[in-house]
Coordinates of C-alpha atoms and ligand atoms in Angstrom, one line a residue:
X1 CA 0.0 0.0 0.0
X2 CA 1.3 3.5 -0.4
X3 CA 0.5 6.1 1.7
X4 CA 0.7 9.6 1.2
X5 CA 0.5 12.7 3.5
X6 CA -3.0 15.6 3.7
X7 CA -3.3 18.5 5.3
X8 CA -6.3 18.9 6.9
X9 CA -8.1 21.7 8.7
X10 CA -9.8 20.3 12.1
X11 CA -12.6 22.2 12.4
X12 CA -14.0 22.5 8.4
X13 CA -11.8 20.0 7.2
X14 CA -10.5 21.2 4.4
X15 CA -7.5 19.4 2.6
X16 CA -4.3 20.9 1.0
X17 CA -1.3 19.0 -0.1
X18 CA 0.9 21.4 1.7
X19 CA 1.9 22.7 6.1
X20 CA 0.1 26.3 6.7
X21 CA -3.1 27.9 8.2
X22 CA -6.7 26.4 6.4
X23 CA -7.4 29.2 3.5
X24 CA -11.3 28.3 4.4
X25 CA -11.5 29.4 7.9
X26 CA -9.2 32.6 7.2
X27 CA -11.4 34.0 4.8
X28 CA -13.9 34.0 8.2
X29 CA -11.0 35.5 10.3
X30 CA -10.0 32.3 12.1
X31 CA -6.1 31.1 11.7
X32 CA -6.1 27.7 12.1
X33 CA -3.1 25.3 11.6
X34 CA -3.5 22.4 8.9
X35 CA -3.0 19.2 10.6
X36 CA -0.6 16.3 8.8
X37 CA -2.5 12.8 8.2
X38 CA -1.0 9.9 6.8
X39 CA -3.3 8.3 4.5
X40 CA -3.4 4.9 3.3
X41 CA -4.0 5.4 -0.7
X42 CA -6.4 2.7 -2.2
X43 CA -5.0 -0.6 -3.2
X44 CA -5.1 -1.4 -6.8
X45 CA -5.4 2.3 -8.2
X46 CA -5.2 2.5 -11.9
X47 CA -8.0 0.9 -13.9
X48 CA -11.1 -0.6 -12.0
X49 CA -14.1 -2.1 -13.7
X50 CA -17.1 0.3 -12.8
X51 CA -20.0 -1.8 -11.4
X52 CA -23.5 -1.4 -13.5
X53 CA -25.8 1.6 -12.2
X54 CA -28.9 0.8 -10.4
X55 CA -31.8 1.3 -12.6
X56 CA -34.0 4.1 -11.7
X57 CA -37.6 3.0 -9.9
X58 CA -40.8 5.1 -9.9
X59 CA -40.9 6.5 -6.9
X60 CA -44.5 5.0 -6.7
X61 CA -43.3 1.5 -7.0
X62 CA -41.4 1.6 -4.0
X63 CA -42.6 -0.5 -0.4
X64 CA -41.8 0.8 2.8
X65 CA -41.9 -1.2 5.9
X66 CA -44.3 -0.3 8.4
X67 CA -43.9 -1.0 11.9
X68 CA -39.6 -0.4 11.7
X69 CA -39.8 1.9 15.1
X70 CA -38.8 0.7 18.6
X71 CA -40.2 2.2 21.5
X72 CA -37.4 3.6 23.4
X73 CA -39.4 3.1 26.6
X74 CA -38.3 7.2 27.7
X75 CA -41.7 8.8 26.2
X76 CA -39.6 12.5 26.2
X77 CA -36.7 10.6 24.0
X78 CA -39.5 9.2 21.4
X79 CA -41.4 12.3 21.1
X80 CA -38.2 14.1 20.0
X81 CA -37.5 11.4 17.8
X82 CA -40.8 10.9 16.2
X83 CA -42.7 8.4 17.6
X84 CA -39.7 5.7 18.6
X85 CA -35.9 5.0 16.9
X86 CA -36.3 3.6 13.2
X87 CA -34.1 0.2 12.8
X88 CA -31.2 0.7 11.4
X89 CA -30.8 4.4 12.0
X90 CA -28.3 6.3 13.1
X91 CA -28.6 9.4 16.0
X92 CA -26.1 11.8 16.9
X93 CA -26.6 13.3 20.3
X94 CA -24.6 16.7 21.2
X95 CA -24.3 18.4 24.3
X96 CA -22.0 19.9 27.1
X97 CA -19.7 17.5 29.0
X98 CA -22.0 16.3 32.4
X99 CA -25.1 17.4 30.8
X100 CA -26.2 14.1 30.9
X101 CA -26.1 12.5 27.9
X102 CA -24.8 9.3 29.1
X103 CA -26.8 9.1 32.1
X104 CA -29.8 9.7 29.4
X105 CA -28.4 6.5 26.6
X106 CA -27.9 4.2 29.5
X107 CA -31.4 4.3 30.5
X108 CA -32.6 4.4 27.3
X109 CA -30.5 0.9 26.6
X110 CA -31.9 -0.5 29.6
X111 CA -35.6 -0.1 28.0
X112 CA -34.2 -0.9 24.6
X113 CA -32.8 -3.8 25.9
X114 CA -36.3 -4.8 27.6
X115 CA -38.3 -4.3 24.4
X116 CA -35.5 -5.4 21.8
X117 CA -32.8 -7.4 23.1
X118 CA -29.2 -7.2 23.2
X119 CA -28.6 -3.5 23.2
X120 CA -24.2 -3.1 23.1
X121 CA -22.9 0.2 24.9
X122 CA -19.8 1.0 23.6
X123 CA -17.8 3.0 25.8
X124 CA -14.4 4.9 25.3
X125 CA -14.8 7.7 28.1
X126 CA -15.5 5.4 31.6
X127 CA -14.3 1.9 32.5
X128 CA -17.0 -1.0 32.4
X129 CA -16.9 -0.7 36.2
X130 CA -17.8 3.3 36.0
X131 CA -20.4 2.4 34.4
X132 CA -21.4 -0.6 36.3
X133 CA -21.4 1.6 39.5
X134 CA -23.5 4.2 37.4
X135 CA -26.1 1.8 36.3
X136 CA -26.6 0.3 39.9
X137 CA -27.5 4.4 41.3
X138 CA -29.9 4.2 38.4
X139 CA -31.4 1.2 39.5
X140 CA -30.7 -0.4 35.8
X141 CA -31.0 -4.3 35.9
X142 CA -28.4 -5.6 33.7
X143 CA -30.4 -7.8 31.8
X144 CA -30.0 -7.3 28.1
X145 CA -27.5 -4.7 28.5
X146 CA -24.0 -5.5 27.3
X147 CA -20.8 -3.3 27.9
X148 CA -17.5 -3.1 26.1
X149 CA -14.5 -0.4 27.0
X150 CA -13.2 -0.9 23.7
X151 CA -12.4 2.2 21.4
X152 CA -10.9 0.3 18.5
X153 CA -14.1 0.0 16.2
X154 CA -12.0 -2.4 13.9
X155 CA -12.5 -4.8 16.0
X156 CA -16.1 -3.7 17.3
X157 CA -17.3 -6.0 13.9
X158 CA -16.3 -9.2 15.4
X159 CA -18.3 -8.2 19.0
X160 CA -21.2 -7.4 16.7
X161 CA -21.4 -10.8 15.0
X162 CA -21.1 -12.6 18.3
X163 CA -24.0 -10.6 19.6
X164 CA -26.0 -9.4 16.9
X165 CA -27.3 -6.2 18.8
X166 CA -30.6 -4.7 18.1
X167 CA -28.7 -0.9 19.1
X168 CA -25.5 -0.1 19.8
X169 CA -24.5 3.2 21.7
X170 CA -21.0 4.5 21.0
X171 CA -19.9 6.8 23.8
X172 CA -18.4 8.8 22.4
X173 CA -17.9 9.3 19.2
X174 CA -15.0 11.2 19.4
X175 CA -12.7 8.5 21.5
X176 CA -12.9 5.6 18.8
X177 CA -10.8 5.3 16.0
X178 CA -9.6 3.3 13.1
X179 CA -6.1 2.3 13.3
X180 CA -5.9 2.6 9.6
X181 CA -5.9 6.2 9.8
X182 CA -2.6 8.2 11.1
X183 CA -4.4 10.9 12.9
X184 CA -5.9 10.9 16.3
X185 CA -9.1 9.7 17.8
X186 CA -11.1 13.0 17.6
X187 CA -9.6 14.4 14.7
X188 CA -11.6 15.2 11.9
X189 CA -10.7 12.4 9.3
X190 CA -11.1 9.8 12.6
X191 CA -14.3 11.3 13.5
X192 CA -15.3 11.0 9.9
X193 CA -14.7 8.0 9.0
X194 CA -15.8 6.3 12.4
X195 CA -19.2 7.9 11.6
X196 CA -19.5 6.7 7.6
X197 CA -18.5 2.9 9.2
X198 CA -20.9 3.4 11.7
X199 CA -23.2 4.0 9.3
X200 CA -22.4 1.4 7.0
X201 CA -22.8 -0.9 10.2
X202 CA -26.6 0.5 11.2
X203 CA -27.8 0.2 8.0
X204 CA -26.5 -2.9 7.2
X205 CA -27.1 -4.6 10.3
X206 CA -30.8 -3.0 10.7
X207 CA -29.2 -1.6 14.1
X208 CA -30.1 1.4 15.9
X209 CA -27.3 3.4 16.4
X210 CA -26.8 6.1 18.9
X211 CA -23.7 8.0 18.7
X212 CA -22.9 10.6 21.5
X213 CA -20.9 13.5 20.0
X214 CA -19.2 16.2 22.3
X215 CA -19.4 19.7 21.4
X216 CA -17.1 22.5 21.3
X217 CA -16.6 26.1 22.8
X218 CA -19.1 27.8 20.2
X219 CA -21.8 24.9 20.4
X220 CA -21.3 22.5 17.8
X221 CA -20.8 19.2 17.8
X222 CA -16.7 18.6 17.9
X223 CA -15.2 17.3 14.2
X224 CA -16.6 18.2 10.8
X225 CA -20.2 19.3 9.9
X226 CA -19.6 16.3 7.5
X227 CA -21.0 14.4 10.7
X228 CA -24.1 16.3 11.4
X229 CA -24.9 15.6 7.2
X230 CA -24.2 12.1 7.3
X231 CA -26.0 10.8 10.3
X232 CA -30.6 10.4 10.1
X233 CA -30.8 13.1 13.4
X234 CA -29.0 15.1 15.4
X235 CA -30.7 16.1 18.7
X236 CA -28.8 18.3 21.1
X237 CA -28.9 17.8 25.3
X238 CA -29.0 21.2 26.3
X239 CA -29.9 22.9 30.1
X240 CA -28.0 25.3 32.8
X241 CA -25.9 23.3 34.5
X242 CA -27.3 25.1 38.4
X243 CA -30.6 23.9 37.1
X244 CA -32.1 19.9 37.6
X245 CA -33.9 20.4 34.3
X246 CA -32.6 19.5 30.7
X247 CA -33.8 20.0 27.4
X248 CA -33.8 17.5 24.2
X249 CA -34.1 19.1 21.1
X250 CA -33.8 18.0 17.5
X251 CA -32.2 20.0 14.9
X252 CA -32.5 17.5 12.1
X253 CA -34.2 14.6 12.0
X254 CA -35.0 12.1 8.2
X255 CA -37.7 10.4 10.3
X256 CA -39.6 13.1 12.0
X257 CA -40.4 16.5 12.9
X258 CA -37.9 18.8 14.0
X259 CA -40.3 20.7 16.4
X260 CA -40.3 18.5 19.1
X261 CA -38.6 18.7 22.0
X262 CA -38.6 16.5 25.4
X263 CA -37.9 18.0 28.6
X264 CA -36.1 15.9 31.8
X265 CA -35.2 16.5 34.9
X266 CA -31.5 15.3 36.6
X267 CA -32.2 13.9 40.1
X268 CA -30.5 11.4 42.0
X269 CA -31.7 8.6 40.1
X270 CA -30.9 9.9 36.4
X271 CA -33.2 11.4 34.3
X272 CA -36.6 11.7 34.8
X273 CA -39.2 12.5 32.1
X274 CA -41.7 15.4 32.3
X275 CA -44.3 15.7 31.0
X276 CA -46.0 18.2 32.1
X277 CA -43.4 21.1 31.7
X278 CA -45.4 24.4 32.2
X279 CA -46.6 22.8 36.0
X280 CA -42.4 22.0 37.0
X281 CA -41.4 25.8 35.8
X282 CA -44.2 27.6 37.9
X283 CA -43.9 24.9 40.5
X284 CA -41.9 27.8 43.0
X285 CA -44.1 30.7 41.6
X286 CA -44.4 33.6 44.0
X287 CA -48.3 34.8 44.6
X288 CA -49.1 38.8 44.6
X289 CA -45.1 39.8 43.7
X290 CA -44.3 42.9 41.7
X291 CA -42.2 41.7 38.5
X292 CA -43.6 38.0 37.7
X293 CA -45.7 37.5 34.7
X294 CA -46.7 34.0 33.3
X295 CA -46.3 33.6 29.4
X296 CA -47.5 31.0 27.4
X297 CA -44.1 30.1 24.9
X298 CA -44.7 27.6 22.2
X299 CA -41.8 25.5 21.7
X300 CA -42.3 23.6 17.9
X301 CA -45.9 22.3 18.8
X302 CA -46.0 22.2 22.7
X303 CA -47.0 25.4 24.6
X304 CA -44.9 25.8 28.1
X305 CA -46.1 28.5 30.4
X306 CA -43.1 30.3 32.0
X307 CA -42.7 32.9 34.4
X308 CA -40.9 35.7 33.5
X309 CA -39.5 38.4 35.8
X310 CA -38.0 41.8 35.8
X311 CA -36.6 43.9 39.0
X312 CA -36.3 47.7 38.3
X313 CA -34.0 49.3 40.7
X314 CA -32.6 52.8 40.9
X315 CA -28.8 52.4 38.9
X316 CA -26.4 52.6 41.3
X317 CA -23.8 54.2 38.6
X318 CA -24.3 56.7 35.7
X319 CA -24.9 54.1 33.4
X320 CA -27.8 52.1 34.3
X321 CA -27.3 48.3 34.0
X322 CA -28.9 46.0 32.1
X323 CA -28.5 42.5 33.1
X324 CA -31.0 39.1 31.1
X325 CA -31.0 35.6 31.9
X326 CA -32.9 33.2 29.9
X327 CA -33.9 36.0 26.7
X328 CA -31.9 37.9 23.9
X329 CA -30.5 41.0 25.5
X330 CA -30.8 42.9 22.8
X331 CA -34.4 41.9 22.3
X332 CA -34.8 43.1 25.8
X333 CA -32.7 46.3 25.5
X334 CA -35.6 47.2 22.7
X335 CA -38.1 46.3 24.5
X336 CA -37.2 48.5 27.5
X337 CA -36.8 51.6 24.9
X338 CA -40.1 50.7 23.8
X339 CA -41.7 51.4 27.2
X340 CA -40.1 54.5 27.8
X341 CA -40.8 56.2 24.4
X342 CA -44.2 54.7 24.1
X343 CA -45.6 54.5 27.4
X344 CA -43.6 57.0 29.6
X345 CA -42.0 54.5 32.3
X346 CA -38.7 56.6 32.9
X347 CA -35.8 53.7 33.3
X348 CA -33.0 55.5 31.9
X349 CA -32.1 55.9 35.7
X350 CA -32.7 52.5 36.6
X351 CA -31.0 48.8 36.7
X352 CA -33.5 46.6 35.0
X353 CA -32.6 43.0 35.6
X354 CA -34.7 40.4 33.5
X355 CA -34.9 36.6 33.9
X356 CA -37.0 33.6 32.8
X357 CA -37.4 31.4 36.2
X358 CA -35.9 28.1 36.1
X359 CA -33.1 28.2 34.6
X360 CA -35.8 28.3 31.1
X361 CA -35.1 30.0 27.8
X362 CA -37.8 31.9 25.7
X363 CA -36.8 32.8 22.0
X364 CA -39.7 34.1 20.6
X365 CA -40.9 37.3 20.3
X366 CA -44.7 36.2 21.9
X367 CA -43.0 36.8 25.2
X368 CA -42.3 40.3 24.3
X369 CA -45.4 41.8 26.3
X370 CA -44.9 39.8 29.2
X371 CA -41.3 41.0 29.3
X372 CA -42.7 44.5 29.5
X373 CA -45.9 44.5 31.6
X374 CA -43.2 42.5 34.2
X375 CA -40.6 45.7 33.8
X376 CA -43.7 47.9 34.0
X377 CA -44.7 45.7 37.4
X378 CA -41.7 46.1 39.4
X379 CA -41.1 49.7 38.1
X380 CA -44.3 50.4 39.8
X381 CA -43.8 47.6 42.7
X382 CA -47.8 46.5 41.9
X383 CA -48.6 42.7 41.6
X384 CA -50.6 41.3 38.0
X385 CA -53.1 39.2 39.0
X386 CA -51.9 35.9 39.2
X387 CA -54.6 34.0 37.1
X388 CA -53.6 35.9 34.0
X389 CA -51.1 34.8 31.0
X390 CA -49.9 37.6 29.3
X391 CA -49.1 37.3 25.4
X392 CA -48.0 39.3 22.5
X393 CA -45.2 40.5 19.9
X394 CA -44.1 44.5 20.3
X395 CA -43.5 46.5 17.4
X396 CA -41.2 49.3 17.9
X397 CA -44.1 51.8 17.5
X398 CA -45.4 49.7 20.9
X399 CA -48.1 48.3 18.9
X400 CA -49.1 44.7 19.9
X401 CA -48.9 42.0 16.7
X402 CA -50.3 38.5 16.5
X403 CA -48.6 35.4 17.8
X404 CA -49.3 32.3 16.1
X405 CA -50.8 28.9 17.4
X406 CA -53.3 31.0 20.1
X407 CA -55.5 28.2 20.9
X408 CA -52.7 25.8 21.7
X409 CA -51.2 28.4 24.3
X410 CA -54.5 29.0 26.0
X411 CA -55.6 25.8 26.3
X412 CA -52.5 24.4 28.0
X413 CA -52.8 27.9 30.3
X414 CA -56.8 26.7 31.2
X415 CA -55.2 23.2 31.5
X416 CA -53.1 24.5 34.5
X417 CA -55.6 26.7 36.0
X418 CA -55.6 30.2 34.4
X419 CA -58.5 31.9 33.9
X420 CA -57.6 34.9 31.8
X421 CA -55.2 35.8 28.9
X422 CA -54.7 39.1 27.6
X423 CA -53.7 38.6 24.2
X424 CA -53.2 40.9 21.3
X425 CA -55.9 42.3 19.7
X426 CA -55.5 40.7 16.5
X427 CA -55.8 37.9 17.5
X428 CA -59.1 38.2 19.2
X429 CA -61.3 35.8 17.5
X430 CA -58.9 32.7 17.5
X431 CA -58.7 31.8 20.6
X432 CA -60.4 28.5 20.1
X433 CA -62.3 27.3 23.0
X434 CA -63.9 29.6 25.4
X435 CA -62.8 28.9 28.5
X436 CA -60.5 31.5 29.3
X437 CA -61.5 35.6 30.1
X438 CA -59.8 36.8 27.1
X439 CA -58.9 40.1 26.7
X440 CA -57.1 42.4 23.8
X441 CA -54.6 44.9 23.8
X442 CA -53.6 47.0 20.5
X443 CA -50.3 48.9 21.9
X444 CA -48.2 48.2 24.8
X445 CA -50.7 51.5 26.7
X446 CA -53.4 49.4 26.6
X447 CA -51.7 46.2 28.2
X448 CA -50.9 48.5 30.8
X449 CA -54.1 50.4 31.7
X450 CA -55.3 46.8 31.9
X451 CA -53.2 45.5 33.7
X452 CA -51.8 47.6 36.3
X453 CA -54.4 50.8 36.2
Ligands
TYD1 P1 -23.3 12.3 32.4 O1 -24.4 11.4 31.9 O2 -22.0 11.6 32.8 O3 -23.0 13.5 31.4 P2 -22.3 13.4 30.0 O4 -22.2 12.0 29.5 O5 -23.2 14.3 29.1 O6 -20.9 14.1 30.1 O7 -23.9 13.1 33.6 C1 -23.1 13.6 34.6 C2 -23.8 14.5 35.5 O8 -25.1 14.1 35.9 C3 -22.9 14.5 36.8 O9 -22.5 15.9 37.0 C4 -23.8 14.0 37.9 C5 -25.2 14.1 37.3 N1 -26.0 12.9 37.7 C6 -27.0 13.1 38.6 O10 -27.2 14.2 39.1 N2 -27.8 12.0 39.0 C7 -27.6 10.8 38.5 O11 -28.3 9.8 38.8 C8 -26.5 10.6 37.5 C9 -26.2 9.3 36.9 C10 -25.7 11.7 37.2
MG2 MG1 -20.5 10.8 29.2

């Protein structure tokens, strides 16, 4: 075999023949080095018979299996995947290092394992005994499970004939490697070609493949986007690391909606699922405080009611501060300009401190109004009634604009015992079933003369 040397970037992976900084990654300001890799060039070379091309089908022609999902047994884990894990797919989870991500596959092996058995957890990161000591604080029976330290995945083909696993869970992708390559476990070309062999190996094998993928400083998964394009999903573990509760969120998914997210919580026994988000987020709400206003967010297709609150306090320095947990600052910067111009709260001499209880995250712009009446609340230290969600886009001339997907967000508010919404006024009308007090505000003036009078 001959082998021959690349140059390849690490984080695009981009290939040159020659030592130096990747000309890709420049052009975005970033100098990264070019790393040397050996590679093994392809035995035979020269001429090589091309095999016939498949004929094309109609696409009508074509049968699909029914009935090729597994029920994961975690209810969160299949509604983010779409209704269970299709055979012989292959899922890439991303997240921050003790997020929980392999606290979350082991328990999902253990129900694999009880629904299709053997399920193989392939673990580079901790010793079999880690994770036998892990397992027996989650209360995981070992039946069905199997565990192998082994990150040589040339020789995970021999351990997968002998068991002929239904899924496999690679912990972590980034700490296998192929000892035909040079470079190091991690490293782009290792990281890339572990993933296509993986995949070669799921599809092949009609084996469920979960692959846990660490990510880097900015967020992404660690190695080349090439991974996130050649896996079926990528879902990302994602939470504040003070806070019990965790998010599961797909960003891509060839089986399934991309809106759905399941939502956990980390307790001394591992995950547990809940389901009923909106009730865990107001679980510690205060009752008759200045500052706290309920929202109803929608997140993809499932409203979450969450409590948002703002402290206004006279700035201790020239420069008032402006301090957000949990929203866009500059969203909230806007918002607060808003509310001066257009509805006379003075704040340019106060600290206004803004944050979404529970360690949450809202991104949309529905939870613009409840941002505001909340400032407007603690700016004049009077309570909104408690029973009340609060809902609305603001324009920059303070007017109030639709939010879409009303009815879902006031049914799951009457579901947890509100009995009034003040909504924007365009959407009066849409509010689906009637058993909420629902009331319409135009411009951030009106939310305010009915709410705080
Ligand atoms: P882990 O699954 O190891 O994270 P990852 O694989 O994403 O790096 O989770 C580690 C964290 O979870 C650790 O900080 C402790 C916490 N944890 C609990 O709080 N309760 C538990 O039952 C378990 C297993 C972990
Ligand atoms: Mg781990």
């Amino acid at each position: 075999m001959r082998e021959s040397t690349a140059y390849r970037c690490q984080e695009c992976g981009f290939v040159g023949a020659k030592p130096g900084t990747c000309p890709d990654c420049a052009r975005a300001g970033v100098y990264l080095p070019l790393v040397e890799e050996r590679v093994a060039a392809r035995r035979g070379g020269g001429h090589r018979v091309a095999p016939p091309a498949p004929a094309a089908v109609p696409l009508g022609a074509i049968s699909v299996e029914q009935g090729d999902r597994l029920p994961t047994g975690i209810g969160e884990l299949d509604r983010v995947l779409g209704g269970g894990v299709v055979r012989g797919s292959l899922i890439l989870i991303g997240g921050d290092p003790g997020i929980g991500k392999s606290t979350l596959l082991l328990q999902a092996s253990q129900a694999l394992a009880a629904a299709a058995p053997p399920v193989l957890y392939l673990s580079g990161e901790e010793s079999a005994a880690q994770i036998k000591l892990r397992a027996d604080r989650l209360g995981i029976a070992p039946d069905g499970v199997y565990l192998v330290a082994e990150t040589d995945l040339s020789m995970i083909e021999s351990q997968l004939d002998a068991l002929k696993p239904r899924a496999l869970v690679v912990d972590s992708i980034q700490t296998v490697f192929l000892p035909e390559l040079e470079s190091a476990p991690g490293s782009v070309a290792q990281v890339r070609e572990c993933g296509a062999r993986l995949m070669r190996l799921a599809k092949a094998r009609g084996m469920a493949t979960f692959l846990v993928g660490h990510v880097t400083k900015e967020g992404a998964i660690a190695g080349p986007r090439v991974l996130e394009h050649l896996v079926d999903t990528v879902l990302y573990f994602e939470g504040e690391r003070h806070h019990s509760y965790r998010v599961l969120r797909a960003v891509k998914n060839r089986f399934g909606s991309t809106n759905e997210l399941g939502v956990f919580q980390m307790g001394e026994r591992g995950l547990a699922e809940v389901s009923n988000p909106s009730g865990f987020f107001l679980a510690e709400r205060p009752q008759h405080a200045s500052g706290s206003v309920i929202t109803a967010s929608l997140e993809g297709t499932r409203p979450m009611l969450l409590e948002l609150q703002a402290l206004v306090a006279p700035a201790a320095f020239a420069t008032p501060r402006r301090t957000v947990l949990g929203a866009d600052y500059n969203r909230v910067c806007l918002l607060l300009a808003v509310l001066e111009k257009r509805a006379g709260v003075p704040l340019q001499s106060q600290d206004v401190f803004v944050n979404v209880a529970g360690g949450a995250r809202v991104v949309e712009p529905a939870a613009d109004l409840g941002i505001v009446i909340a400032t407007a609340s603690s700016y004049m230290d009077r309570a909104v009634r408690g029973d009340m969600v609060v809902l609305g886009e603001i324009g920059l001339t303070g007017e109030v604009r639709r939010v879409a997907g009303l009815a879902a967000r006031l049914k799951e508010a009457a579901a947890l015992g509100f009995s009034a919404a003040l909504v924007p006024a365009g959407n009066l009308g849409d509010d689906g079933n009637g058993s909420l007090e629902v009331r319409g505000a135009a411009t951030v003036d009106d939310a305010l003369r009915a709410l705080l009078p």
